[in-house]
Phi, psi and omega in degrees: 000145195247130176244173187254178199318134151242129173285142181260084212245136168276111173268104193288340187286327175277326183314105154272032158106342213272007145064015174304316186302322189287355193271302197286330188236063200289347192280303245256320190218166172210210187210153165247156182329339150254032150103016201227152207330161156218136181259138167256343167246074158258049161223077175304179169262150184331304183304302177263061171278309175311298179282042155278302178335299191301333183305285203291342172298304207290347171315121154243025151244001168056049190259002184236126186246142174230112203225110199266174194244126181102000000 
C-alpha cells in the first residue's frame, strides 16, 4: 500500500505538554522549552507517516491535526 501526500498541523493552544508526538515522532515534532508541540515537518515522507498517525492517535488533546490529498 502506498501512501499519499499526508499534511500535518499541531495547535500549540490545545497542546498540553505530554510530548507523546516527539517520542513516537522526533524527525516530524519536537517540544519547546515549555513542553508544548513544535511542528517541525508539516509534510513529512511516506516512512513517518505511520508514527505521525501513531503520534495524533496517541495526543490526548487532539492537538494534532491530519490531512491526506484525495
Amino acid at each position: 500500500m502506498t501512501d499519499g501526500p499526508l499534511r500535518v498541523g499541531a495547535d500549540r493552544r490545545l497542546c498540553c505538554g505530554a510530548g507523546m508526538c516527539a517520542l513516537l515522532a522526533p524527525e516530524v515534532f519536537d517540544q519547546c522549552d515549555e513542553g508544548f508541540v513544535v511542528l517541525l515537518d508539516p509534510a513529512p515522507p511516506a516512512a513517518a507517516h505511520a508514527a505521525v498517525r501513531e503520534a495524533a492517535d496517541q495526543c490526548p488533546c487532539s492537538a494534532i491535526t491530519l490531512h491526506t490529498a484525495g
